Amino acid sequence: MEQTWRWFGPDDAVQLPHIRQTGATGIVTALHHIPYGVVWSVEEIEKRKAEIAADSSLGLRWSVVESLPIHENIKIGEGDLSPLFDNYRQSLRNLAQCGVTTVCYNFMPVVDWTRTELAYPLPGGGTALRFNMHEYAAFDCFMLQRPGAEDEQSPEVLARAKEWYGRSSEADRNKLLANIMAGLPGAYDRYDIPGLRAILARYEGINASSLRENLACFLREVIPTAEEVGIRMCIHPDDPPRSLMGLPRIVSNADDLAFILGAVDSPANGITLCSGSLGAGPSNDVPAIAKRFADRIWFAHLRNVAKDPDGSFMEADHLGGDTDMVAVVSALLEEQKRRKDSGDPRWRIPMRPDHGHELLDDVGKPTHPGYPAIGRLKGLAELRGVMTAVSSLKGLPL
Ligand code: DNO
């Protein structure tokens, strides 16, 4: 597998030479400064490529776009969408022209990955990302005051949510809102409570099947262009894979993935296997999903979560947690062999260590939540060990 690393651009506290030291060779990045819906010009793409290649001794290249975001109007299916589809297609053409041909995106309404706690203490002083069900419920029921939210919670979670809310200070509540918003990667579209209520109102009447239809419409609009220019699109699963704030989520399990891949049956219509996002779903068998959809996995995010019975979960060590990472890696290496044997020149699957604990000297550094250097370096090193061992024991190309 191609070992890659997410880099948020020149302002990222983890810099390109650091990335080289981790052993990664591929860069995963996006033009975060360009607003959603606006074309990524060849000039801007080339500029980012040149930044990555500036020091040729590092041997880094831009392997994967994460993400080319989808404008909220497309998800809602509202207004004149044709300029947005045109722009998305143009961005794909421009990326292909610049040789960046793997494009990750998601279809999560309003928010991206969502946690309630960004610095859950670990023994010895590190920290981890966590989703606490009662804090999420306190947010949804008592801060957002979303009608019907209380009915979605178990009495036990609701009681703890009430208790949390009752003793929370204004600072605690502001922090919870900021934590929930932290997963949005660009410089745009962070919401406060009134802003959230307004965007949620725009989703009124959208259920899972209409959201699915809006995704299928997007795929019909862009996949033919992606196929024509040699781009492999790979949708990222919902994180966590369940409805939040009453919004439908439709990239959460094997049935959803089967629907998406069937909506436009093209090799350009693929998936990002995110073992952590899918792994937070109690009924998701991640190695089975990896095997079932192997031939359309164009990108892999490898990390692990440990789930609690109430719906809470935390980010575990990359080889710890609930998902059998050796089985996931084996499925991906088997697929690589199949691709290589069939003559696919792009047979190697880009993978990156996703999220990482904040450890050692990283504690307190201004890194992006979930993206410190040392925790991800540890994850990558462990995953590299698994990849090397499985490849060697099973005779599979690395
Ligand atoms: C979280 C990431 C996601 C991912 C997007 C892809 O750490 O994996 O935010 O980048 O959902 O569009």
Coordinates of N, CA and C in Angstrom, one line a residue, residues 108-223:
M108 N -22.0 13.9 4.2 CA -22.6 14.0 5.5 C -23.3 15.4 5.6
P109 N -24.6 15.4 5.9 CA -25.3 16.7 5.9 C -24.7 17.6 7.1
V110 N -24.5 18.8 6.8 CA -24.1 19.9 7.8 C -22.8 19.7 8.5
V111 N -22.6 18.6 9.2 CA -21.3 18.4 9.9 C -20.5 17.4 9.2
D112 N -19.2 17.3 9.6 CA -18.3 16.2 9.1 C -18.1 15.2 10.3
W113 N -16.9 14.8 10.5 CA -16.7 13.8 11.7 C -17.1 14.6 13.0
T114 N -17.7 13.9 13.9 CA -18.2 14.6 15.1 C -17.8 13.9 16.4
R115 N -17.2 14.6 17.3 CA -16.8 14.2 18.6 C -17.3 15.2 19.6
T116 N -17.5 14.7 20.9 CA -17.8 15.7 21.9 C -16.6 16.1 22.7
E117 N -15.6 15.3 22.7 CA -14.4 15.6 23.5 C -13.1 15.4 22.7
L118 N -12.3 16.4 22.7 CA -11.1 16.3 21.8 C -9.8 16.0 22.6
A119 N -9.9 16.0 23.9 CA -8.7 15.7 24.7 C -9.0 14.8 25.9
Y120 N -9.6 13.7 25.6 CA -9.9 12.7 26.7 C -8.6 12.2 27.2
P121 N -8.4 12.3 28.6 CA -7.0 11.9 29.1 C -6.7 10.4 29.0
L122 N -5.5 10.1 28.6 CA -5.1 8.7 28.6 C -4.1 8.5 29.7
P123 N -3.9 7.3 30.1 CA -2.9 7.1 31.2 C -1.5 7.6 30.8
G124 N -0.9 8.3 31.6 CA 0.5 8.8 31.3 C 0.5 10.2 30.7
G125 N -0.7 10.7 30.3 CA -0.7 12.1 29.9 C -1.0 12.4 28.5
G126 N -1.2 11.4 27.7 CA -1.7 11.7 26.3 C -3.2 11.9 26.3
T127 N -3.7 12.2 25.1 CA -5.2 12.5 25.0 C -5.7 11.8 23.7
A128 N -7.0 11.6 23.8 CA -7.7 10.9 22.6 C -9.0 11.7 22.3
L129 N -9.5 11.5 21.1 CA -10.8 12.0 20.7 C -11.9 11.0 21.3
R130 N -13.0 11.6 21.7 CA -14.1 10.7 22.2 C -15.5 11.2 21.9
F131 N -16.4 10.3 21.7 CA -17.8 10.7 21.5 C -18.6 10.2 22.7
N132 N -19.0 11.2 23.6 CA -19.8 10.8 24.8 C -21.3 11.0 24.4
M133 N -22.0 9.9 24.5 CA -23.4 9.9 24.1 C -24.2 11.0 24.9
H134 N -23.9 11.0 26.2 CA -24.7 12.0 27.1 C -24.4 13.4 26.7
E135 N -23.2 13.7 26.3 CA -22.8 15.1 26.0 C -23.5 15.5 24.6
Y136 N -23.4 14.5 23.7 CA -24.1 14.7 22.4 C -25.6 15.0 22.7
A137 N -26.2 14.1 23.6 CA -27.6 14.3 23.9 C -27.9 15.6 24.5
A138 N -27.0 16.1 25.4 CA -27.2 17.4 26.1 C -27.2 18.5 25.1
F139 N -26.3 18.3 24.1 CA -26.2 19.3 23.0 C -27.5 19.4 22.2
D140 N -27.9 18.2 21.8 CA -29.1 18.1 20.9 C -30.4 18.5 21.6
C141 N -30.5 18.0 22.8 CA -31.8 18.2 23.5 C -31.9 19.6 24.2
F142 N -30.8 20.0 24.8 CA -30.9 21.2 25.7 C -30.2 22.5 25.1
M143 N -29.2 22.3 24.3 CA -28.6 23.5 23.8 C -29.2 23.9 22.4
L144 N -29.4 22.8 21.6 CA -30.0 23.1 20.3 C -31.5 23.1 20.5
Q145 N -32.0 22.4 21.5 CA -33.4 22.3 21.8 C -34.2 21.8 20.5
R146 N -33.7 20.8 19.9 CA -34.3 20.3 18.7 C -35.6 19.6 19.0
P147 N -36.7 19.9 18.5 CA -37.9 19.2 18.8 C -37.8 17.7 18.5
G148 N -38.2 16.9 19.4 CA -38.1 15.4 19.1 C -36.8 14.8 19.6
A149 N -35.8 15.6 19.9 CA -34.5 15.1 20.2 C -34.5 14.2 21.4
E150 N -35.3 14.6 22.4 CA -35.4 13.8 23.7 C -35.9 12.4 23.4
D151 N -36.8 12.3 22.5 CA -37.4 11.0 22.2 C -36.4 10.0 21.6
E152 N -35.4 10.5 21.0 CA -34.4 9.6 20.4 C -33.4 9.0 21.4
Q153 N -33.4 9.5 22.6 CA -32.4 9.0 23.6 C -33.1 8.0 24.6
S154 N -32.2 7.1 25.1 CA -32.7 6.2 26.1 C -32.9 7.0 27.4
P155 N -33.8 6.6 28.3 CA -34.0 7.3 29.6 C -32.7 7.5 30.3
E156 N -31.8 6.5 30.3 CA -30.6 6.5 31.0 C -29.6 7.6 30.5
V157 N -29.5 7.6 29.1 CA -28.6 8.7 28.5 C -29.2 10.0 28.8
L158 N -30.6 10.1 28.7 CA -31.2 11.4 28.8 C -31.0 11.9 30.3
A159 N -31.1 11.0 31.2 CA -30.8 11.5 32.6 C -29.4 12.0 32.8
R160 N -28.5 11.3 32.2 CA -27.1 11.8 32.3 C -26.9 13.1 31.6
A161 N -27.6 13.2 30.4 CA -27.5 14.5 29.6 C -28.0 15.7 30.5
K162 N -29.2 15.4 31.1 CA -29.8 16.5 32.0 C -28.8 16.9 33.1
E163 N -28.2 15.9 33.6 CA -27.3 16.1 34.8 C -26.1 16.9 34.3
W164 N -25.5 16.5 33.1 CA -24.4 17.3 32.5 C -24.8 18.7 32.2
Y165 N -26.0 18.9 31.6 CA -26.4 20.2 31.2 C -26.6 21.1 32.5
G166 N -27.2 20.5 33.5 CA -27.5 21.2 34.8 C -26.3 21.7 35.4
R167 N -25.2 21.0 35.4 CA -24.0 21.5 36.1 C -23.0 22.1 35.1
S168 N -23.3 22.3 33.8 CA -22.4 22.9 32.9 C -22.3 24.4 33.0
S169 N -21.2 24.9 32.8 CA -21.0 26.4 32.8 C -21.2 26.8 31.3
E170 N -21.2 28.1 31.1 CA -21.3 28.6 29.8 C -20.1 28.2 29.0
A171 N -19.0 28.2 29.7 CA -17.7 27.9 29.0 C -17.8 26.4 28.6
D172 N -18.3 25.5 29.4 CA -18.5 24.1 29.1 C -19.3 23.9 27.8
R173 N -20.4 24.7 27.8 CA -21.3 24.6 26.7 C -20.7 25.1 25.4
N174 N -20.0 26.2 25.5 CA -19.3 26.7 24.3 C -18.2 25.7 23.8
K175 N -17.6 25.1 24.8 CA -16.5 24.1 24.4 C -17.2 22.9 23.7
L176 N -18.3 22.5 24.2 CA -19.0 21.4 23.5 C -19.4 21.7 22.1
L177 N -19.9 22.9 21.9 CA -20.3 23.3 20.6 C -19.0 23.4 19.7
A178 N -17.9 23.9 20.2 CA -16.7 24.0 19.4 C -16.2 22.6 19.1
N179 N -16.2 21.7 20.0 CA -15.8 20.3 19.8 C -16.6 19.7 18.7
I180 N -17.9 19.9 18.8 CA -18.8 19.2 17.8 C -18.5 19.8 16.4
M181 N -18.1 21.0 16.3 CA -17.9 21.7 15.0 C -16.4 21.4 14.5
A182 N -15.6 20.8 15.4 CA -14.2 20.7 15.0 C -13.9 19.9 13.8
G183 N -14.8 19.0 13.5 CA -14.5 18.1 12.4 C -14.6 18.7 11.0
L184 N -15.2 19.9 10.9 CA -15.3 20.6 9.6 C -14.0 21.1 9.2
P185 N -13.4 20.7 8.1 CA -12.0 20.9 7.8 C -11.7 22.3 7.2
G186 N -12.6 22.9 6.5 CA -12.2 24.1 5.8 C -12.3 25.4 6.7
A187 N -12.1 26.5 6.1 CA -12.2 27.8 6.8 C -13.7 28.3 6.8
Y188 N -14.6 27.5 6.3 CA -16.0 28.0 6.1 C -17.0 27.1 6.8
D189 N -18.2 27.6 6.9 CA -19.3 26.8 7.4 C -19.1 26.2 8.8
R190 N -18.6 27.0 9.7 CA -18.7 26.6 11.1 C -20.1 27.2 11.6
Y191 N -20.8 26.5 12.4 CA -22.1 27.0 12.9 C -22.1 27.3 14.3
D192 N -22.9 28.3 14.7 CA -23.3 28.5 16.1 C -24.7 28.0 16.2
I193 N -25.3 28.1 17.4 CA -26.6 27.5 17.6 C -27.7 28.1 16.6
P194 N -27.8 29.4 16.5 CA -28.8 29.9 15.6 C -28.5 29.5 14.1
G195 N -27.2 29.4 13.8 CA -26.8 29.0 12.4 C -27.2 27.5 12.2
L196 N -27.0 26.7 13.2 CA -27.3 25.3 13.1 C -28.8 25.1 12.9
R197 N -29.6 25.9 13.7 CA -31.1 25.8 13.6 C -31.5 26.2 12.2
A198 N -30.8 27.2 11.7 CA -31.2 27.7 10.3 C -30.9 26.6 9.3
I199 N -29.7 26.0 9.4 CA -29.4 25.0 8.3 C -30.2 23.7 8.5
L200 N -30.5 23.4 9.8 CA -31.4 22.2 10.0 C -32.8 22.4 9.4
A201 N -33.2 23.7 9.5 CA -34.6 24.0 9.0 C -34.6 23.7 7.4
R202 N -33.4 24.0 6.8 CA -33.4 23.8 5.4 C -33.4 22.3 5.0
Y203 N -33.1 21.4 6.0 CA -33.2 20.0 5.8 C -34.5 19.4 6.1
E204 N -35.4 20.2 6.6 CA -36.8 19.7 7.0 C -37.4 19.0 5.8
G205 N -37.9 17.8 6.0 CA -38.5 17.1 4.8 C -37.6 16.3 4.1
I206 N -36.3 16.4 4.4 CA -35.3 15.4 3.7 C -35.1 14.2 4.6
N207 N -35.5 13.1 4.1 CA -35.2 11.9 4.9 C -34.2 11.0 4.2
A208 N -33.9 9.8 4.7 CA -32.8 9.0 4.1 C -33.0 8.8 2.7
S209 N -34.3 8.5 2.2 CA -34.4 8.2 0.8 C -34.3 9.4 -0.1
S210 N -34.7 10.6 0.4 CA -34.5 11.8 -0.5 C -33.0 12.1 -0.5
L211 N -32.3 12.0 0.6 CA -30.9 12.3 0.6 C -30.1 11.3 -0.3
R212 N -30.6 10.0 -0.2 CA -30.0 9.0 -1.2 C -30.2 9.4 -2.6
E213 N -31.4 9.9 -2.9 CA -31.6 10.3 -4.3 C -30.8 11.5 -4.7
N214 N -30.5 12.4 -3.7 CA -29.7 13.6 -4.0 C -28.2 13.2 -4.3
L215 N -27.8 12.1 -3.5 CA -26.5 11.6 -3.7 C -26.4 10.9 -5.1
A216 N -27.4 10.1 -5.4 CA -27.4 9.4 -6.7 C -27.4 10.4 -7.8
C217 N -28.1 11.5 -7.7 CA -28.1 12.6 -8.7 C -26.7 13.2 -8.9
F218 N -26.1 13.5 -7.7 CA -24.7 14.0 -7.8 C -23.8 13.0 -8.6
L219 N -24.0 11.7 -8.2 CA -23.1 10.7 -8.9 C -23.4 10.6 -10.4
R220 N -24.6 10.7 -10.7 CA -24.9 10.7 -12.2 C -24.4 11.9 -12.9
E221 N -24.3 13.0 -12.2 CA -23.7 14.2 -12.8 C -22.2 14.2 -12.9
V222 N -21.5 13.6 -11.9 CA -20.1 13.8 -11.9 C -19.3 12.5 -12.3
I223 N -19.8 11.4 -12.1 CA -19.0 10.1 -12.3 C -18.6 10.0 -13.7

